Amino acid sequence: FTSDGIRIQSGGDDITIAGNWIGTTGTGSIGVGNGDDGVELRGARTSVGGTDASDRNVITGSGDEGIDIVGSGVTAHVIRGNYIGVDPDGSSGNGNGDVGIAIISGSGNTIGGTSSAARNIISRNFEGIEINTANNVVQGNYIGTDATGIQNRGNRSDDGIEIQNGGSGNTIGGTSSEAGNLIAFNARDGVNLVSGSGNSVLGNSIHSNTNLGVDLAPNGVSANDGVKTAGAANLLMDHPVFTVATLSGTTLTVAGYVGSAPGQALFANARVEIFESDNDASGFGEGRTYLAFLTASASGTFWGTLDVSGMGLAVGDRITGTATDGSGNTSEFGANAEVTVATAVELLSFVARARDSAVLLEWETASETKNLGFHVYRSLSAEGPWERITASLIPGLGSSPEGARYAYRD
């Protein structure tokens, strides 16, 4: 058609579009796309696709959007299980002329879901997904790959997902099983947050995009400044800074803080998601493999041990992370931190005693492995901030199957 392949007019509500090839007659076909959108939705609660293979729509070759959600009164559309931009083989094809799925107006739409059957493949388009509204959910999709999730089928000229025009309260991924999207190989950013706030980017696999994995406007890495900037994209939420990343067997120990320095209570209780990095050239992310999350303390610091068995993480790999505050503002990926060998010290005892207007610290180790020594830190609170009070290392044993006794007077 010279215009849209399918158009649902305003008032056309609760309609299902399933099992169609729109803009293609099969793998390798050319010159049969629709002149404007593949599907234009102006009604409410349309179901596009489904969770059975027979429900799948293949939408490609359109002159404009693959799916365009636009008009007054549009809301609560569900788009799942479709191929948008690729041919029926889930791999080849030339994509749609502009965005794979564009949400121009209307809120409360769902793209994908938390099962593999609900997954959309959104690839080879000019851009993957564009969101201009609030409270939409994008989960479990492959954006920029083929149907296997392996081959590069990146959206060719722009971002995997772009949120703009004040779009707020959107969720990209999530915290439940299979909620994360795979966002890879796209021509610009994986997720580009141009404006709006409360846009959560959680639990995704984001890698091999040309620019940043997650980018808060303006373009490029945003330095931490210890504040939240009203009116900026996601308030320019500060990212995590890792000070410890050590691996012992399959136990990863991490520590760090959110903000421009330790002890910034503004970032209390932030959700810090930790990923194996793909070593982006920027040095910040991207987050290829989600590992786990920690919750920042009241002072914005975090520490914890993570079981990474079966995840392939090794000494010499790098980790990165994002921070998301209680209002759903997710940061960019933080600077990559190299995973090093854990310094193993088996501690038998640690005692602090008041002695003559001072504090005497005494500790004993049972064994030490690659231990150069100890520094002592002091704080008025268990939450920090902590101040180092030793001018130089208290020498350790290096590697020894037998321990030693140590003391320090403060």
GROMACS .gro file of N, CA and C in nm, residues 2 6 32 64 77 100 119 125 128 144 150 216 230 250 277 280 295 305 323 332 334 372 374 378 380 386 409:
model
   81
    2THR      N    1   0.033   0.234  -0.055
    2THR     CA    2   0.110   0.357  -0.058
    2THR      C    3   0.112   0.426   0.078
    6ILE      N    4  -0.162  -0.156   0.790
    6ILE     CA    5  -0.283  -0.169   0.874
    6ILE      C    6  -0.295  -0.042   0.956
   32VAL      N    7   0.814  -0.466  -0.163
   32VAL     CA    8   0.673  -0.489  -0.132
   32VAL      C    9   0.633  -0.421  -0.001
   64ASP      N   10   0.813   0.427   0.670
   64ASP     CA   11   0.829   0.503   0.794
   64ASP      C   12   0.842   0.402   0.910
   77HIS      N   13  -0.155  -0.057   2.468
   77HIS     CA   14  -0.131  -0.156   2.363
   77HIS      C   15  -0.029  -0.258   2.412
  100GLY      N   16   1.153   0.116   1.449
  100GLY     CA   17   1.083  -0.012   1.457
  100GLY      C   18   0.950   0.001   1.527
  119ARG      N   19   0.893  -1.229   2.342
  119ARG     CA   20   1.005  -1.150   2.290
  119ARG      C   21   0.979  -1.099   2.149
  125ASN      N   22   1.627  -0.167   1.172
  125ASN     CA   23   1.554  -0.045   1.143
  125ASN      C   24   1.648   0.076   1.152
  128GLY      N   25   1.565   0.149   1.689
  128GLY     CA   26   1.486   0.038   1.742
  128GLY      C   27   1.351   0.080   1.797
  144GLY      N   28   1.852  -0.523   1.811
  144GLY     CA   29   1.979  -0.511   1.741
  144GLY      C   30   2.046  -0.643   1.709
  150ILE      N   31   2.258  -1.365   1.887
  150ILE     CA   32   2.403  -1.374   1.868
  150ILE      C   33   2.452  -1.283   1.756
  216LEU      N   34   2.291   0.954   2.932
  216LEU     CA   35   2.205   1.062   2.977
  216LEU      C   36   2.251   1.190   2.910
  230ALA      N   37   1.780   1.895   3.862
  230ALA     CA   38   1.641   1.906   3.820
  230ALA      C   39   1.632   1.946   3.674
  250THR      N   40   3.441  -1.862   4.303
  250THR     CA   41   3.323  -1.805   4.236
  250THR      C   42   3.258  -1.697   4.322
  277SER      N   43   3.156  -0.621   3.220
  277SER     CA   44   3.164  -0.520   3.116
  277SER      C   45   3.211  -0.580   2.984
  280ASP      N   46   3.391  -0.129   2.678
  280ASP     CA   47   3.367  -0.024   2.581
  280ASP      C   48   3.488   0.070   2.574
  295THR      N   49   2.240  -0.283   4.757
  295THR     CA   50   2.170  -0.161   4.795
  295THR      C   51   2.266  -0.071   4.871
  305THR      N   52   2.938  -0.951   4.886
  305THR     CA   53   2.993  -1.066   4.815
  305THR      C   54   2.884  -1.125   4.727
  323ALA      N   55   2.346   0.286   3.886
  323ALA     CA   56   2.277   0.316   4.012
  323ALA      C   57   2.139   0.371   3.978
  332GLU      N   58   2.413   0.636   3.402
  332GLU     CA   59   2.495   0.572   3.300
  332GLU      C   60   2.577   0.461   3.366
  334GLY      N   61   2.904   0.303   3.514
  334GLY     CA   62   3.022   0.358   3.578
  334GLY      C   63   3.150   0.309   3.511
  372LEU      N   64   5.012  -0.800   5.138
  372LEU     CA   65   5.120  -0.704   5.158
  372LEU      C   66   5.115  -0.642   5.297
  374PHE      N   67   4.840  -0.427   5.613
  374PHE     CA   68   4.714  -0.375   5.660
  374PHE      C   69   4.719  -0.223   5.671
  378ARG      N   70   3.935   0.472   6.041
  378ARG     CA   71   3.854   0.513   6.155
  378ARG      C   72   3.730   0.586   6.106
  380LEU      N   73   3.334   0.759   6.280
  380LEU     CA   74   3.244   0.783   6.392
  380LEU      C   75   3.113   0.707   6.376
  386TRP      N   76   3.487   0.675   5.613
  386TRP     CA   77   3.603   0.619   5.680
  386TRP      C   78   3.728   0.697   5.642
  409ARG      N   79   4.816   0.113   6.788
  409ARG     CA   80   4.766   0.202   6.892
  409ARG      C   81   4.720   0.334   6.827
   0.00000   0.00000   0.00000
